[in-house]
Amino acid sequence: MNKPPNRTLTLRDVSEASGVSEMTVSRVLRNRGDVSDATRKRVLASAKALGYVPNKIAGALASSRVNLVAVIIPSMSNLVFPEVMMGINEVLEETELQPVMGLTDYTREKEEKVLYEMLSWRPSGVIIAGLEHSDASRAMLRASGIPVVEIMDVDGTPVDSVVGISHRRAGEQMGRAILKGGYRRIGFMGTTMPRDHRARKRFEGLTDVLGKAGVEIAEREFYSGGSALLKGREMTQALLGRDPDLDFLYYSNDLIGAGGLLWLLEQGYDIPAKIGLAGFNGLNLLKGLPRELATMDACRFEIGRRAAQIIADRAQPDADQAPQRIALEPKISYGDTLRRP
Amino acid sequence: MNKPPNRTLTLRDVSEASGVSEMTVSRVLRNRGDVSDATRKRVLASAKALGYVPNKIAGALASSRVNLVAVIIPSMSNLVFPEVMMGINEVLEETELQPVMGLTDYTREKEEKVLYEMLSWRPSGVIIAGLEHSDASRAMLRASGIPVVEIMDVDGTPVDSVVGISHRRAGEQMGRAILKGGYRRIGFMGTTMPRDHRARKRFEGLTDVLGKAGVEIAEREFYSGGSALLKGREMTQALLGRDPDLDFLYYSNDLIGAGGLLWLLEQGYDIPAKIGLAGFNGLNLLKGLPRELATMDACRFEIGRRAAQIIADRAQPDADQAPQRIALEPKISYGDTLRRP
DNA sequence: CTGAAAGCGCTAACAT
DNA sequence: ATGTTAGCGCTTTCAG
């Protein structure tokens, strides 16, 4: 038995074990340049026998190439972001880039801190949720000189590239569908999250369209934390308690919408004839409810894919560095809870 | 306006701008050693004015300290892991350690690859899901010489430390509760995931206990992919179609359990009198269903916390490096779908 | 309290 | 096809 090393192995160890220069070992391990087959085999054998694992820290410093992509998102408990990550992963897996995640908890202070940390690793690109950042964050992003893709939302001015949907338009679109469905007395439920700019934009789009038709939001209710499903129930009950004549409920996410739906069904409400419902996100979860909730797909997976693709493309030598703007088009899914025109 | 730099800033730039040596700048930026207040202020001002972001790659190489913790989990789409991550985050946030995530998609090949990638960054610790790894992975972990915490499961032989619950015992415990509830004709539903060792262990624990009481699993059904809620419905219908006399359904996760519950309620089944149900995980989502599904908490958040704590403790200079074994004790939550003894 | 020298482990660029 | 040299940007160590 070999005694395990008390320090980690270096190229030099492999070099000595195989009798070739460090440089040749390096070439073999990276599949670079011409190395004779015999040498290659010998080196590989030595490396494996020793259990050598290259030191990327040193490699990155020497080559000033870091195959990391910083992904900065608000939270993981919001079902939306894991799906974005999966899209990113799917694309980066085909490359040598690796995503590294940072969480902001929906606060600008943390975003700034996380961004600083991330940038200090000199990643090959940054994917960051939202278009609203502190001036300092924006300055860091610009000064970094690396590709930046802001995701989820396209309503605003990006630092560099942007991939998302227009939440304002999504709200407008839903507003139109609600009106066409003949609904007139509308309640709104959402999070109190002060920094949920995207929900705010949807809400503004909605109220705009309704307003132009002379319709106002009759009641609203906000929540934070806890089981979204349960909150959906509670808020729905509260809202209808205050105004029993509501004929449509718009939820800022599918989970509270599902809670509301379950409660309404238990109470025997006639959906979507007497009261209509819609959520937002297009969660897979909705398939399997007693009725399928009307919703709009936030294109989460695709957003992740496209953003990663931009970074991957730009990481190629002499790639086109022009900023991209990709606005995806979400479609309304009527499900069983929104009367069709 | 300053022209933005075409290369990234170095300590030298700050050194020149502030008129002190690079060494002193380095000390200021890391709050190390004694630096006069005047110098400190001057350096900080220059650094900020230039927009200097330290290069951790170089710092890590020079100090051979990398404040990264590799977290290797199967997937993000499984609701379980985001919660583990949140626990990890909560603890690491108080330290200067930063989690870096790697996904294995439940395959050993990817696990091995991801582990290799991660180790090549020389992290301060590894948190990895499960106890079942390839020999090569185990060898890498051991040879790395860094703290390793295997999480989720304690039924097996860890490389180093381990934090989790005994899934075998969880299955046994549920088996006993089922028997005490007076149920005798039991159906099982779960994933086909060949590598879901933890679900398998729960299943074994369950069948063991039932077997000793002369009770066998009457029917079983497996699924993969798609909306778990929907699959729960479909499998439940299929199972009861094949054997209408089943009086208990054990689901390997809460989401399919919730689907089954919804379907049974629609069909007018008498729960938990005529038929009992239980899931696994203790998802927050369950609060808000028409009835609360019986389940067992997998202690996800706490597992994350404890694992991170072990790494954080060991990262301290001259810390105790002895392997830890932390077996958390999940409790049954009877909800409204499991008859109490 | 501050600075100068040496080197972390690797790779780019240039030999041979 | 292989080796040599000179750093990458920082921190450690030792000297003032």
mmCIF file with all atom_site columns, N, CA and C in Angstrom, chain A residues 178-207:
data_model
loop_
_atom_site.group_PDB
_atom_site.id
_atom_site.type_symbol
_atom_site.label_atom_id
_atom_site.label_alt_id
_atom_site.label_comp_id
_atom_site.label_asym_id
_atom_site.label_entity_id
_atom_site.label_seq_id
_atom_site.pdbx_PDB_ins_code
_atom_site.Cartn_x
_atom_site.Cartn_y
_atom_site.Cartn_z
_atom_site.occupancy
_atom_site.B_iso_or_equiv
_atom_site.pdbx_formal_charge
_atom_site.auth_seq_id
_atom_site.auth_comp_id
_atom_site.auth_asym_id
_atom_site.auth_atom_id
_atom_site.pdbx_PDB_model_num
ATOM 1  N N  . ILE A 1 178 ? -58.927 38.436 -19.835 1.00 0.00 ? 178 ILE A N  1
ATOM 2  C CA . ILE A 1 178 ? -59.937 38.541 -18.775 1.00 0.00 ? 178 ILE A CA 1
ATOM 3  C C  . ILE A 1 178 ? -61.148 39.328 -19.281 1.00 0.00 ? 178 ILE A C  1
ATOM 4  N N  . LEU A 1 179 ? -60.863 40.427 -19.946 1.00 0.00 ? 179 LEU A N  1
ATOM 5  C CA . LEU A 1 179 ? -61.953 41.243 -20.480 1.00 0.00 ? 179 LEU A CA 1
ATOM 6  C C  . LEU A 1 179 ? -62.751 40.483 -21.525 1.00 0.00 ? 179 LEU A C  1
ATOM 7  N N  . LYS A 1 180 ? -62.040 39.829 -22.420 1.00 0.00 ? 180 LYS A N  1
ATOM 8  C CA . LYS A 1 180 ? -62.725 39.057 -23.464 1.00 0.00 ? 180 LYS A CA 1
ATOM 9  C C  . LYS A 1 180 ? -63.560 37.942 -22.878 1.00 0.00 ? 180 LYS A C  1
ATOM 10 N N  . GLY A 1 181 ? -63.111 37.436 -21.732 1.00 0.00 ? 181 GLY A N  1
ATOM 11 C CA . GLY A 1 181 ? -63.888 36.388 -21.067 1.00 0.00 ? 181 GLY A CA 1
ATOM 12 C C  . GLY A 1 181 ? -65.147 36.939 -20.417 1.00 0.00 ? 181 GLY A C  1
ATOM 13 N N  . GLY A 1 182 ? -65.270 38.258 -20.434 1.00 0.00 ? 182 GLY A N  1
ATOM 14 C CA . GLY A 1 182 ? -66.482 38.877 -19.901 1.00 0.00 ? 182 GLY A CA 1
ATOM 15 C C  . GLY A 1 182 ? -66.420 39.164 -18.406 1.00 0.00 ? 182 GLY A C  1
ATOM 16 N N  . TYR A 1 183 ? -65.267 39.020 -17.814 1.00 0.00 ? 183 TYR A N  1
ATOM 17 C CA . TYR A 1 183 ? -65.138 39.285 -16.379 1.00 0.00 ? 183 TYR A CA 1
ATOM 18 C C  . TYR A 1 183 ? -64.990 40.779 -16.154 1.00 0.00 ? 183 TYR A C  1
ATOM 19 N N  . ARG A 1 184 ? -65.537 41.287 -15.071 1.00 0.00 ? 184 ARG A N  1
ATOM 20 C CA . ARG A 1 184 ? -65.494 42.730 -14.839 1.00 0.00 ? 184 ARG A CA 1
ATOM 21 C C  . ARG A 1 184 ? -65.101 43.135 -13.417 1.00 0.00 ? 184 ARG A C  1
ATOM 22 N N  . ARG A 1 185 ? -65.233 42.202 -12.495 1.00 0.00 ? 185 ARG A N  1
ATOM 23 C CA . ARG A 1 185 ? -64.955 42.563 -11.101 1.00 0.00 ? 185 ARG A CA 1
ATOM 24 C C  . ARG A 1 185 ? -63.780 41.718 -10.617 1.00 0.00 ? 185 ARG A C  1
ATOM 25 N N  . ILE A 1 186 ? -62.605 42.352 -10.631 1.00 0.00 ? 186 ILE A N  1
ATOM 26 C CA . ILE A 1 186 ? -61.378 41.567 -10.547 1.00 0.00 ? 186 ILE A CA 1
ATOM 27 C C  . ILE A 1 186 ? -60.612 41.758 -9.251  1.00 0.00 ? 186 ILE A C  1
ATOM 28 N N  . GLY A 1 187 ? -60.205 40.645 -8.676  1.00 0.00 ? 187 GLY A N  1
ATOM 29 C CA . GLY A 1 187 ? -59.374 40.670 -7.468  1.00 0.00 ? 187 GLY A CA 1
ATOM 30 C C  . GLY A 1 187 ? -57.949 40.252 -7.803  1.00 0.00 ? 187 GLY A C  1
ATOM 31 N N  . PHE A 1 188 ? -56.982 40.784 -7.061  1.00 0.00 ? 188 PHE A N  1
ATOM 32 C CA . PHE A 1 188 ? -55.567 40.463 -7.318  1.00 0.00 ? 188 PHE A CA 1
ATOM 33 C C  . PHE A 1 188 ? -54.896 39.976 -6.046  1.00 0.00 ? 188 PHE A C  1
ATOM 34 N N  . MET A 1 189 ? -54.100 38.925 -6.183  1.00 0.00 ? 189 MET A N  1
ATOM 35 C CA . MET A 1 189 ? -53.327 38.434 -5.037  1.00 0.00 ? 189 MET A CA 1
ATOM 36 C C  . MET A 1 189 ? -51.875 38.204 -5.431  1.00 0.00 ? 189 MET A C  1
ATOM 37 N N  . GLY A 1 190 ? -50.992 38.599 -4.536  1.00 0.00 ? 190 GLY A N  1
ATOM 38 C CA . GLY A 1 190 ? -49.571 38.415 -4.840  1.00 0.00 ? 190 GLY A CA 1
ATOM 39 C C  . GLY A 1 190 ? -48.720 38.506 -3.590  1.00 0.00 ? 190 GLY A C  1
ATOM 40 N N  . THR A 1 191 ? -47.407 38.529 -3.813  1.00 0.00 ? 191 THR A N  1
ATOM 41 C CA . THR A 1 191 ? -46.486 38.623 -2.679  1.00 0.00 ? 191 THR A CA 1
ATOM 42 C C  . THR A 1 191 ? -46.272 40.076 -2.293  1.00 0.00 ? 191 THR A C  1
ATOM 43 N N  . THR A 1 192 ? -45.861 40.272 -1.058  1.00 0.00 ? 192 THR A N  1
ATOM 44 C CA . THR A 1 192 ? -45.529 41.619 -0.610  1.00 0.00 ? 192 THR A CA 1
ATOM 45 C C  . THR A 1 192 ? -44.099 41.975 -0.991  1.00 0.00 ? 192 THR A C  1
ATOM 46 N N  . MET A 1 193 ? -43.383 40.957 -1.431  1.00 0.00 ? 193 MET A N  1
ATOM 47 C CA . MET A 1 193 ? -41.988 41.105 -1.844  1.00 0.00 ? 193 MET A CA 1
ATOM 48 C C  . MET A 1 193 ? -41.757 42.478 -2.474  1.00 0.00 ? 193 MET A C  1
ATOM 49 N N  . PRO A 1 194 ? -41.052 43.326 -1.754  1.00 0.00 ? 194 PRO A N  1
ATOM 50 C CA . PRO A 1 194 ? -40.922 44.694 -2.257  1.00 0.00 ? 194 PRO A CA 1
ATOM 51 C C  . PRO A 1 194 ? -40.107 44.757 -3.540  1.00 0.00 ? 194 PRO A C  1
ATOM 52 N N  . ARG A 1 195 ? -39.253 43.758 -3.726  1.00 0.00 ? 195 ARG A N  1
ATOM 53 C CA . ARG A 1 195 ? -38.343 43.806 -4.871  1.00 0.00 ? 195 ARG A CA 1
ATOM 54 C C  . ARG A 1 195 ? -38.814 42.918 -6.022  1.00 0.00 ? 195 ARG A C  1
ATOM 55 N N  . ASP A 1 196 ? -40.059 42.458 -5.954  1.00 0.00 ? 196 ASP A N  1
ATOM 56 C CA . ASP A 1 196 ? -40.510 41.601 -7.046  1.00 0.00 ? 196 ASP A CA 1
ATOM 57 C C  . ASP A 1 196 ? -40.963 42.474 -8.211  1.00 0.00 ? 196 ASP A C  1
ATOM 58 N N  . HIS A 1 197 ? -39.980 43.014 -8.904  1.00 0.00 ? 197 HIS A N  1
ATOM 59 C CA . HIS A 1 197 ? -40.250 43.937 -10.001 1.00 0.00 ? 197 HIS A CA 1
ATOM 60 C C  . HIS A 1 197 ? -41.074 43.299 -11.101 1.00 0.00 ? 197 HIS A C  1
ATOM 61 N N  . ARG A 1 198 ? -40.851 42.005 -11.308 1.00 0.00 ? 198 ARG A N  1
ATOM 62 C CA . ARG A 1 198 ? -41.545 41.375 -12.428 1.00 0.00 ? 198 ARG A CA 1
ATOM 63 C C  . ARG A 1 198 ? -43.032 41.250 -12.131 1.00 0.00 ? 198 ARG A C  1
ATOM 64 N N  . ALA A 1 199 ? -43.361 40.872 -10.887 1.00 0.00 ? 199 ALA A N  1
ATOM 65 C CA . ALA A 1 199 ? -44.780 40.804 -10.516 1.00 0.00 ? 199 ALA A CA 1
ATOM 66 C C  . ALA A 1 199 ? -45.395 42.202 -10.616 1.00 0.00 ? 199 ALA A C  1
ATOM 67 N N  . ARG A 1 200 ? -44.649 43.198 -10.219 1.00 0.00 ? 200 ARG A N  1
ATOM 68 C CA . ARG A 1 200 ? -45.146 44.577 -10.282 1.00 0.00 ? 200 ARG A CA 1
ATOM 69 C C  . ARG A 1 200 ? -45.448 44.966 -11.726 1.00 0.00 ? 200 ARG A C  1
ATOM 70 N N  . LYS A 1 201 ? -44.534 44.615 -12.618 1.00 0.00 ? 201 LYS A N  1
ATOM 71 C CA . LYS A 1 201 ? -44.743 44.965 -14.026 1.00 0.00 ? 201 LYS A CA 1
ATOM 72 C C  . LYS A 1 201 ? -45.955 44.251 -14.607 1.00 0.00 ? 201 LYS A C  1
ATOM 73 N N  . ARG A 1 202 ? -46.134 42.994 -14.224 1.00 0.00 ? 202 ARG A N  1
ATOM 74 C CA . ARG A 1 202 ? -47.332 42.290 -14.704 1.00 0.00 ? 202 ARG A CA 1
ATOM 75 C C  . ARG A 1 202 ? -48.578 43.002 -14.200 1.00 0.00 ? 202 ARG A C  1
ATOM 76 N N  . PHE A 1 203 ? -48.523 43.388 -12.941 1.00 0.00 ? 203 PHE A N  1
ATOM 77 C CA . PHE A 1 203 ? -49.663 44.061 -12.337 1.00 0.00 ? 203 PHE A CA 1
ATOM 78 C C  . PHE A 1 203 ? -49.956 45.376 -13.060 1.00 0.00 ? 203 PHE A C  1
ATOM 79 N N  . GLU A 1 204 ? -48.902 46.097 -13.372 1.00 0.00 ? 204 GLU A N  1
ATOM 80 C CA . GLU A 1 204 ? -49.106 47.365 -14.082 1.00 0.00 ? 204 GLU A CA 1
ATOM 81 C C  . GLU A 1 204 ? -49.698 47.142 -15.471 1.00 0.00 ? 204 GLU A C  1
ATOM 82 N N  . GLY A 1 205 ? -49.190 46.142 -16.157 1.00 0.00 ? 205 GLY A N  1
ATOM 83 C CA . GLY A 1 205 ? -49.731 45.833 -17.485 1.00 0.00 ? 205 GLY A CA 1
ATOM 84 C C  . GLY A 1 205 ? -51.209 45.497 -17.398 1.00 0.00 ? 205 GLY A C  1
ATOM 85 N N  . LEU A 1 206 ? -51.530 44.698 -16.403 1.00 0.00 ? 206 LEU A N  1
ATOM 86 C CA . LEU A 1 206 ? -52.913 44.288 -16.186 1.00 0.00 ? 206 LEU A CA 1
ATOM 87 C C  . LEU A 1 206 ? -53.816 45.484 -15.934 1.00 0.00 ? 206 LEU A C  1
ATOM 88 N N  . THR A 1 207 ? -53.443 46.306 -14.959 1.00 0.00 ? 207 THR A N  1
ATOM 89 C CA . THR A 1 207 ? -54.299 47.431 -14.581 1.00 0.00 ? 207 THR A CA 1
ATOM 90 C C  . THR A 1 207 ? -54.435 48.427 -15.733 1.00 0.00 ? 207 THR A C  1
#
